[in-house]
XYZ file of C-alpha atoms in Angstrom:
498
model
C 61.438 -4.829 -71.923
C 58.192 -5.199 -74.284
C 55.117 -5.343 -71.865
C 52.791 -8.241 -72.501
C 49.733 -8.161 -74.697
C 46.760 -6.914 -73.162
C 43.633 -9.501 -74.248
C 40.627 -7.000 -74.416
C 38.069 -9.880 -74.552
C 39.154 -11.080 -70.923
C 36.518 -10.329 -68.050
C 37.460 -7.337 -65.993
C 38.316 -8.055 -62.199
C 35.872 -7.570 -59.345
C 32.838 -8.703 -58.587
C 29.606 -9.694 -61.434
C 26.259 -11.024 -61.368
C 27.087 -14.897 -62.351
C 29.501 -14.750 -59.790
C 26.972 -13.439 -57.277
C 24.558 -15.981 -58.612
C 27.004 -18.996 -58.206
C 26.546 -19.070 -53.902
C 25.268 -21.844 -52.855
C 23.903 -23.268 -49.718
C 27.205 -24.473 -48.380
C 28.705 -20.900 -49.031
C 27.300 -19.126 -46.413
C 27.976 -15.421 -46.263
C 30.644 -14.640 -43.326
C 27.971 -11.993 -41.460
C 25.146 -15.212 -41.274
C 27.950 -17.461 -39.834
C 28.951 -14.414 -37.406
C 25.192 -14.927 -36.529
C 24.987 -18.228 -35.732
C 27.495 -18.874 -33.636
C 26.508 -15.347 -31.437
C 23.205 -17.247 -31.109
C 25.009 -20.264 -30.007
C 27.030 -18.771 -27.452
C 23.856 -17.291 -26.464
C 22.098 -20.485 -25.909
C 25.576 -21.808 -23.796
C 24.977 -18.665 -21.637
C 21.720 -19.426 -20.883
C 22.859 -22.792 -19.754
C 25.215 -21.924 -17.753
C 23.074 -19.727 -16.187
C 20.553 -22.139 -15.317
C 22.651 -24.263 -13.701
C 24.222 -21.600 -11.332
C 20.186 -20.709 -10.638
C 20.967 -17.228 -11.963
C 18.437 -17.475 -15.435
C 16.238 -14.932 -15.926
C 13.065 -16.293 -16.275
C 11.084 -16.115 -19.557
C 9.196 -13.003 -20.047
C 5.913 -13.609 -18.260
C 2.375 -12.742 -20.182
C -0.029 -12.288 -17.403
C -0.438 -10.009 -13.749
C -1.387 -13.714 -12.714
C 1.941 -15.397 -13.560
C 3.823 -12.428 -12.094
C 1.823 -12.874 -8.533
C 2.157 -16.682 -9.134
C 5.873 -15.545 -8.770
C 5.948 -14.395 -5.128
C 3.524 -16.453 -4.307
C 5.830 -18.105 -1.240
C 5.957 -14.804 0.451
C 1.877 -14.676 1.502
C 1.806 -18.020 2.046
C 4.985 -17.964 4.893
C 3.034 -14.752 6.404
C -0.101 -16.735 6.530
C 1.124 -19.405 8.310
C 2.910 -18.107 10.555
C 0.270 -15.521 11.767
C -2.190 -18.390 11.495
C -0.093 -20.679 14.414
C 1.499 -17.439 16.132
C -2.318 -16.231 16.998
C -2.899 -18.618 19.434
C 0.509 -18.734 21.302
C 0.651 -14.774 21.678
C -3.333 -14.527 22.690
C -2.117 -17.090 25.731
C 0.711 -15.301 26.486
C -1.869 -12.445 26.457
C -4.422 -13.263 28.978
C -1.355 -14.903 31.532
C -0.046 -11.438 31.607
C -3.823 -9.520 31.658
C -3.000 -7.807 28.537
C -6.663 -7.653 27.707
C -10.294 -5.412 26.509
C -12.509 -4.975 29.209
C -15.638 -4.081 27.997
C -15.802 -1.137 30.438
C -17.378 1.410 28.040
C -20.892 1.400 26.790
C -20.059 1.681 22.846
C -17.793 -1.610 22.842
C -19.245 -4.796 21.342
C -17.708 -7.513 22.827
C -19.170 -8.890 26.907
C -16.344 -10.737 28.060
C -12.533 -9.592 28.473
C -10.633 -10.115 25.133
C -6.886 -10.883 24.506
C -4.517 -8.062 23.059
C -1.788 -8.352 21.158
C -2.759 -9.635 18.129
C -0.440 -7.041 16.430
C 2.566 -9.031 17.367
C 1.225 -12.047 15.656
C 0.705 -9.850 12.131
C 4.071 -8.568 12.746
C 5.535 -11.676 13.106
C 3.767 -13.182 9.904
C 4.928 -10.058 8.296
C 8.884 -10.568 8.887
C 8.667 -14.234 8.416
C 7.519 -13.502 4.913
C 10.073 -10.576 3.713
C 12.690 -12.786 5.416
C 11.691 -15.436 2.941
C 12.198 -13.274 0.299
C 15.582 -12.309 1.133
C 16.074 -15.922 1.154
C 14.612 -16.553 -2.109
C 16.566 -14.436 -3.607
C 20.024 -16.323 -3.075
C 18.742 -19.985 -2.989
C 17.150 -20.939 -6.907
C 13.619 -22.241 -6.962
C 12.262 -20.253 -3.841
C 10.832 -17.792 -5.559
C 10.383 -16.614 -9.353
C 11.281 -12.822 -9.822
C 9.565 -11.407 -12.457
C 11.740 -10.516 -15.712
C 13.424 -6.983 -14.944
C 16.137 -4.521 -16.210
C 16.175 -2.848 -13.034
C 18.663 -5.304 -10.891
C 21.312 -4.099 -8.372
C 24.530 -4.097 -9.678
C 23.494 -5.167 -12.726
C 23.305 -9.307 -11.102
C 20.620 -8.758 -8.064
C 16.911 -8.323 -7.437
C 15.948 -5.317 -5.443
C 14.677 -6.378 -1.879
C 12.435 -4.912 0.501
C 14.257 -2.133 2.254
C 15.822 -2.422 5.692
C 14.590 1.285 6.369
C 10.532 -0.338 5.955
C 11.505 -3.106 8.440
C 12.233 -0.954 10.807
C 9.666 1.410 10.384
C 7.110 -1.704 10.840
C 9.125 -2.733 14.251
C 9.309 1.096 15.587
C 5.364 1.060 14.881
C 4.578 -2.612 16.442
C 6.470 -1.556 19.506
C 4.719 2.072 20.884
C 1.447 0.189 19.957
C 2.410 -2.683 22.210
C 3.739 -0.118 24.917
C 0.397 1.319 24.583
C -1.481 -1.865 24.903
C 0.352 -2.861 27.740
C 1.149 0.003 29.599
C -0.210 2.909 28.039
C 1.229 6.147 26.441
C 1.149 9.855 25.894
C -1.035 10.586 22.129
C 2.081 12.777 21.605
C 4.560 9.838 22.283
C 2.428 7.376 19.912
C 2.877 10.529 16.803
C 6.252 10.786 18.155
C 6.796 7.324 17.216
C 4.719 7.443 14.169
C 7.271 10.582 13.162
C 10.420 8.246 13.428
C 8.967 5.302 11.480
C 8.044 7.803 8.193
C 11.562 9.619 9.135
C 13.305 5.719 8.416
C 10.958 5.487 5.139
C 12.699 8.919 3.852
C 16.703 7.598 4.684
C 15.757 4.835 1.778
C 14.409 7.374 -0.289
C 11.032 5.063 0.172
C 7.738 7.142 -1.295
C 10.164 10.702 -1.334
C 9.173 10.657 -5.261
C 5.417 11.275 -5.142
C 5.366 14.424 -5.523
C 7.154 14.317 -8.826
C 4.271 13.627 -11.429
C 2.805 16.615 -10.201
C 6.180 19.376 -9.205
C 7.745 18.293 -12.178
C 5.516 19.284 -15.275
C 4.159 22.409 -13.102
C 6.989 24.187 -10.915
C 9.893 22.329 -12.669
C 8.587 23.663 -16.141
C 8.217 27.230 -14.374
C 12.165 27.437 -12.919
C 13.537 24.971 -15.956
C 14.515 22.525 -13.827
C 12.704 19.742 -13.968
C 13.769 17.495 -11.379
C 13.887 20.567 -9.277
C 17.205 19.651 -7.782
C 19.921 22.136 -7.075
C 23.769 21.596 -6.040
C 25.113 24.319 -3.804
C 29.222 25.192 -3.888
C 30.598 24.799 -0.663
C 33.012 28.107 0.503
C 34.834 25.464 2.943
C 35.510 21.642 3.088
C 32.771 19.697 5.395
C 33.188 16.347 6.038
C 30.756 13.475 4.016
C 30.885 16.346 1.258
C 33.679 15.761 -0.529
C 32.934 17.248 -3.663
C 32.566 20.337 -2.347
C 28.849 20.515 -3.004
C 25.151 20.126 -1.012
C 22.384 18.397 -3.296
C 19.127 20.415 -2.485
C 16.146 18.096 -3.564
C 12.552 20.004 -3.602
C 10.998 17.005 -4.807
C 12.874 14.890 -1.299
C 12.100 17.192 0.919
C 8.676 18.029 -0.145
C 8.209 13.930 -0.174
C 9.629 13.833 3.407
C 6.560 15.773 4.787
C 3.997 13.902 1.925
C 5.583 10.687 3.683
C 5.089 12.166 7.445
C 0.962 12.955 6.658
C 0.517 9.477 5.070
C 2.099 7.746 8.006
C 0.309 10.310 10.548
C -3.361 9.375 8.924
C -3.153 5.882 7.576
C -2.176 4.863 11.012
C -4.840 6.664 12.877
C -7.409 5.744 10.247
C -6.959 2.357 10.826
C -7.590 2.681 14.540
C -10.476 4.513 14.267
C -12.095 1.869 11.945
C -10.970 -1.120 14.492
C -14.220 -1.080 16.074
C -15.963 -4.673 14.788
C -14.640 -7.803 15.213
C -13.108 -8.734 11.982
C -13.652 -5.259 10.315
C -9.694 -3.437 9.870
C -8.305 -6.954 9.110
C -10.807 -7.993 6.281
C -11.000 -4.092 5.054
C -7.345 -4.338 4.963
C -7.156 -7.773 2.905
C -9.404 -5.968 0.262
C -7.232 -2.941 0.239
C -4.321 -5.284 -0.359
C -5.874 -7.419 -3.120
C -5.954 -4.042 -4.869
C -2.567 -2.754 -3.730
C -1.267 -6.093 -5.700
C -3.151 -5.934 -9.177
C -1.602 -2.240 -9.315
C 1.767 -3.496 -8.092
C 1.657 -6.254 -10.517
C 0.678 -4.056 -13.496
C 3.593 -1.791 -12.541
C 6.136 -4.829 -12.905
C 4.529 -6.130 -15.988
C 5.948 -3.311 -17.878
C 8.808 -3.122 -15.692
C 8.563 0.245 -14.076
C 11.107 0.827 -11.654
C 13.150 -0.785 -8.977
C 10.504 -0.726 -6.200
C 8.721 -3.471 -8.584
C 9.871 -6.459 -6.544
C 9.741 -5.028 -2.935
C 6.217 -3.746 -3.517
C 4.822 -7.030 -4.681
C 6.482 -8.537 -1.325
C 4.928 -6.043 0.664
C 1.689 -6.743 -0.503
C 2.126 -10.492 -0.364
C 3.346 -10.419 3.196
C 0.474 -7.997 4.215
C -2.001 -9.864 2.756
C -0.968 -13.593 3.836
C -0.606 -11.919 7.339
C -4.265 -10.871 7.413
C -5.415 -13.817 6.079
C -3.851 -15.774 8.703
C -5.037 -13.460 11.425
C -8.854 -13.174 10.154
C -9.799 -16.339 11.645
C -9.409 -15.903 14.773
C -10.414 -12.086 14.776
C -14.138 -12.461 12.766
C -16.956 -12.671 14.514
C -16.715 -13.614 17.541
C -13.639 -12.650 18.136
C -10.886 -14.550 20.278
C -8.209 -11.769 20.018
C -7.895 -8.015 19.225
C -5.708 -6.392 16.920
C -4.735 -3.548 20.095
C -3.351 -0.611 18.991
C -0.188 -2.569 18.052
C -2.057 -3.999 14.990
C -4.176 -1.129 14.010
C -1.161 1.164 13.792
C 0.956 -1.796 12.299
C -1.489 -2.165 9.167
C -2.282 1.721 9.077
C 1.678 1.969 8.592
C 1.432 -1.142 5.971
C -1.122 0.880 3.682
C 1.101 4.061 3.974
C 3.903 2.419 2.528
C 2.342 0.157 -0.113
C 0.092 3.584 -1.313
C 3.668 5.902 -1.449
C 5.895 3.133 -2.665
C 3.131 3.485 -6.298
C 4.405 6.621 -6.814
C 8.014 5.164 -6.817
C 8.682 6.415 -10.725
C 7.019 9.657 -10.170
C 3.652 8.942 -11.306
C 1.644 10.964 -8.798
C -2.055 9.288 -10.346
C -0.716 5.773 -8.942
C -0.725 7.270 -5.735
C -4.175 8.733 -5.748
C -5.837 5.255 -6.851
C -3.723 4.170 -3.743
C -5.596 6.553 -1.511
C -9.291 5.586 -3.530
C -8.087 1.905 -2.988
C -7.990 2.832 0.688
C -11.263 4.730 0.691
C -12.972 3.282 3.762
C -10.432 3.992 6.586
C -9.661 7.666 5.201
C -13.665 8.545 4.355
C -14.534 7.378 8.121
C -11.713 9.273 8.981
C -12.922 12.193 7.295
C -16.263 11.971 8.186
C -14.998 11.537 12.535
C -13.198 15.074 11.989
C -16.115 16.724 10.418
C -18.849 15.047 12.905
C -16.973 16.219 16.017
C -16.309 20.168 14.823
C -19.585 20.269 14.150
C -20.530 18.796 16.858
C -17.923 21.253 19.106
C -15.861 18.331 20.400
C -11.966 17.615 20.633
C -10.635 15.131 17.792
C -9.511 12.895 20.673
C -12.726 12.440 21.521
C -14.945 8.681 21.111
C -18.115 8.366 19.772
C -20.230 5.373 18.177
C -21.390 7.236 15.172
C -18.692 5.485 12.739
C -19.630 4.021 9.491
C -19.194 0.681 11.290
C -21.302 1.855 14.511
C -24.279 2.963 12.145
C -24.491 -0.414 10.104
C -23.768 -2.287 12.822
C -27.095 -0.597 14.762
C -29.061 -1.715 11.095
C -27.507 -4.882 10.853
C -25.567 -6.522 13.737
C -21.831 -6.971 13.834
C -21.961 -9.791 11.201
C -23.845 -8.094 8.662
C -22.156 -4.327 9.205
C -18.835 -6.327 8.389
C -19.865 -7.778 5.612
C -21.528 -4.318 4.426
C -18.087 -2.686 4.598
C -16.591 -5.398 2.851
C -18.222 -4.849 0.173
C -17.970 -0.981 -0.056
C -14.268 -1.523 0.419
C -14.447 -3.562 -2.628
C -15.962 -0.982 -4.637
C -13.446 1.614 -3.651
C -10.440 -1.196 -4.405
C -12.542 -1.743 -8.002
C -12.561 2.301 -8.942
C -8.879 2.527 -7.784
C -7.462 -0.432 -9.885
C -9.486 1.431 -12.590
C -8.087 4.822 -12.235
C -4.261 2.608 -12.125
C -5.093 1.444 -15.922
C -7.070 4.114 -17.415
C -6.881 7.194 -15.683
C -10.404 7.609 -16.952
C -11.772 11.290 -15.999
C -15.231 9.429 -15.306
C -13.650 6.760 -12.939
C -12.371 10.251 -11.201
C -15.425 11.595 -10.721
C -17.329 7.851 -9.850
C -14.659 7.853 -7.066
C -16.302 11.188 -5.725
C -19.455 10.245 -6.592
C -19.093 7.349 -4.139
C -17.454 8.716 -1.679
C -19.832 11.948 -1.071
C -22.821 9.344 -0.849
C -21.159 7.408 1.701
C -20.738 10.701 3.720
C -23.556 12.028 3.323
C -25.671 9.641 4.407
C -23.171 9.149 7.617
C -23.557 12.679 8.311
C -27.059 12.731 8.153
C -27.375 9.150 9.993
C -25.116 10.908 13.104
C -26.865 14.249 12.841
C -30.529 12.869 12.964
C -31.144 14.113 16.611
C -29.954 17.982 15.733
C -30.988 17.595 12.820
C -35.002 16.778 14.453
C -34.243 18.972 17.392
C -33.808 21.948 14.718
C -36.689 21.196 12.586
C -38.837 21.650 15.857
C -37.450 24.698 17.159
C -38.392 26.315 13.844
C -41.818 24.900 13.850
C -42.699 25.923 17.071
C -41.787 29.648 16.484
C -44.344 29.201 13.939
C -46.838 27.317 16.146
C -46.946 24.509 13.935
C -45.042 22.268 16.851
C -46.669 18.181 16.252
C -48.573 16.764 19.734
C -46.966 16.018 22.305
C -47.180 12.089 21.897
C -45.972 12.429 18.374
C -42.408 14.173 19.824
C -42.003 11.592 22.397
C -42.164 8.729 19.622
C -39.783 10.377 17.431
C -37.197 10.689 20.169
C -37.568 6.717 21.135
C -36.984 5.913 17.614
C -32.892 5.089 18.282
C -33.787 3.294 21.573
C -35.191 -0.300 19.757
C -31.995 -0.130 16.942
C -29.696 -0.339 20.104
C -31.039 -3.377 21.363
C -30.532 -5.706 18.432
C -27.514 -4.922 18.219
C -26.927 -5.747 22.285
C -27.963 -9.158 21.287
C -26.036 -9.799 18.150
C -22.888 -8.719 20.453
C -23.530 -11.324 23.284
């Protein structure tokens, strides 16, 4: 069989340049139509989506817009401490659950209701309840746009672990309102309320940022976590191993001297009418610009329950402020002061969430007045020779308050807090070394001039001792002036009480 003739002038097979010239409009490569239709089944997705109310919302531009968000959360907690105040302050004096001024350093004349505690608390709950709500019924509430989502499908919530933290707290400060307790029972209580914020592995990560890059770098491990063989079978270990967490445990006992001081802080600074609920709305309004920063860039799982947090503390000292400013128709008691000192502990550890130990430290700056007045009571009585337990009326709030009434001594500390909220937020964004050393700056001022304020009678007293051994001692009518010089501050501030 003869083969056929080959023609040499026909065109080889396979592709050529005409040919790829010759597409046209209508012949659209196959990986373009792949692409259109994946961006059509995209756009069915997100239809579907939005009509089961499961659509993520577009990606948000602004801290505002995120805050805008949660917005429903403060204002639940705001009403509902605002109309709760008045039913729990009756319920109050029917029961004589109320301040007698029986002590020479308390402001107020006539007996004042307890128990405003319960009324935060309550606005508190309402407004994490709502957002438990929100999260399964569409249009309640706008979560911000997030990879971090439980089981792939759900926003994180507020952990049950903080809830009942706040209701262990709320509860041995109302005991102690009503009935009084032990100072070792109230820590005792304080103990188990941090203990439930370590089960949910809430604020157990602050010491991370700091461990990690030091220690962890030292022993190669990082994470400083080790797992331990088992020789036997124990039961909840089925794998035969024991997870050892340096970074936990350490966390644990960080947790336990947040809760410890935060909560006595506060009630050491509940001494004006208007002055721990105000300093604490400040502190909160900072808490939330860092919180909302952190879920702007989407930092961790903690993003959502932190801004609720905040929200709920803030609408529930909003709501309470009213009726607490000057003059006052209802005390926080030691089951508010302790409720919002155990508030600020878990909104300052919950910012070092992702390990980043400087969040937590503008936390603490953010929080400057309760823990510098703090401070400054622990260093004032040692020198001074008495117990910690012990009162006195040299406080920040007692010396402005003897310059400028309750009102203005209020105010004053309003607007320090502010400062300290302003170098906090800064330290959040920029971890600037000279925001760092403003912080101090500010801080060592303030306590300076406190410890000098409070020491002004030693302080004289030792100045004349030496001058007498050198016979230089001023007359006698020029020492008795000196020494009245407290006596007329006190009685303004009588006055601005009544």
């Amino acid at each position: 069989m003869v083969p056929p003739p080959i023609d040499v002038d026909a065109p080889l097979p396979g592709p050529s340049a005409p040919a790829s010239a010759e597409i046209t409009a209508e012949q659209t490569p196959p990986h373009d139509q792949m692409g259109d239709h994946i961006a059509d089944l995209a756009r069915q997705q997100q239809e579907l989506l939005e009509i089961a109310g499961m659509a993520q919302p577009e990606l948000t531009t602004s801290r505002f817009e995120i805050v805008q968000g949660y917005l429903g959360v403060g204002l639940v907690a705001f009403l509902v401490t605002l109309i709760a105040v008045p039913i729990v302050r009756k319920l109050a004096i029917a029961n004589g659950i109320v301040d007698r001024p029986s002590e020479a350093r308390k402001q107020h004349r006539m007996p004042i209701a307890y128990m405003g505690g319960v009324a935060v608390y309550l606005g508190l709950m309402a407004g994490i309840l709502y957002s438990y709500i929100a999260g399964s019924v569409p249009g309640m509430m706008t979560f911000h746009p997030t990879e971090h989502l439980l089981n792939g499908a759900f926003h994180h919530v507020v952990p049950p672990s903080v809830l009942l933290g706040l209701t262990i707290i709320m509860l041995v400060g109302l005991f102690d309102d009503i009935w009084g307790v032990a100072p070792r029972v109230k820590v005792g209580g304080q103990l188990i309320a941090a203990a439930a914020l370590a089960m949910q592995d809430v604020g157990t990560k602050v010491a991370q940022g700091v461990l990690g890059p030091t220690l962890g770098e030292w022993l190669n491990n990082r994470d400083l976590t080790w797992m331990i063989e088992l020789p036997f079978a124990l039961p909840f270990f089925e794998t035969g191993q024991i997870e050892i967490s340096l970074v936990y445990w350490i966390g644990t006992m960080i947790i336990a001297i947040f809760v410890l001081g935060a909560c006595n802080a506060a009630n050491l600074i509940d001494g004006l009418d208007g002055l721990l609920s105000g300093v604490t709305s400040i502190a909160t309004l900072g808490f939330l610009l860092v919180a909302a920063t952190l879920a702007l860039v989407d930092d961790g799982a903690f993003d959502a329950p932190r801004l609720v947090i905040c929200l709920a503390v803030l609408g529930a000292c909003l709501g309470f402020l009213p009726h607490n400013f000057n003059p006052a128709t209802i005390f926080l008691g030691d089951c508010g002061s302790l409720l919002l000192g155990y508030c600020a502990a878990v909104m300052i550890l919950s910012l070092g969430d992702t390990g980043k130990t400087y969040l937590v430290i503008a936390g603490l700056i953010i929080y400057g007045i309760p823990i510098t007045d703090t401070l400054l009571a622990i260093m004032r009585r040692k020198m001074a020779g008495k117990k910690m337990s012990d009162p006195d009326a040299d406080h920040l709030h007692h010396m402005l308050k003897r310059a400028f009434g309750v009102k203005g001594a209020v105010v004053s500390l309003y607007g320090i807090g502010l400062g300290f909220a302003v170098l906090g937020v800064l330290i959040s964004t920029t971890k600037a070394r000279f925001v760092y050393a403003l912080a101090v700056i500010f801080a060592a001022y303030i306590g300076v001039y406190a410890i000098k304020i409070a020491r002004k009678a030693q302080i004289e007293a030792q100045t004349l001792a030496y001058e007498k051994k050198r016979g230089l001692a001023p007359p006698a009518a020029d020492v008795a002036a000196s020494d009245a010089e407290p006596a007329p501050a006190a009685s303004p501030a009588a006055s601005s009480d009544a």
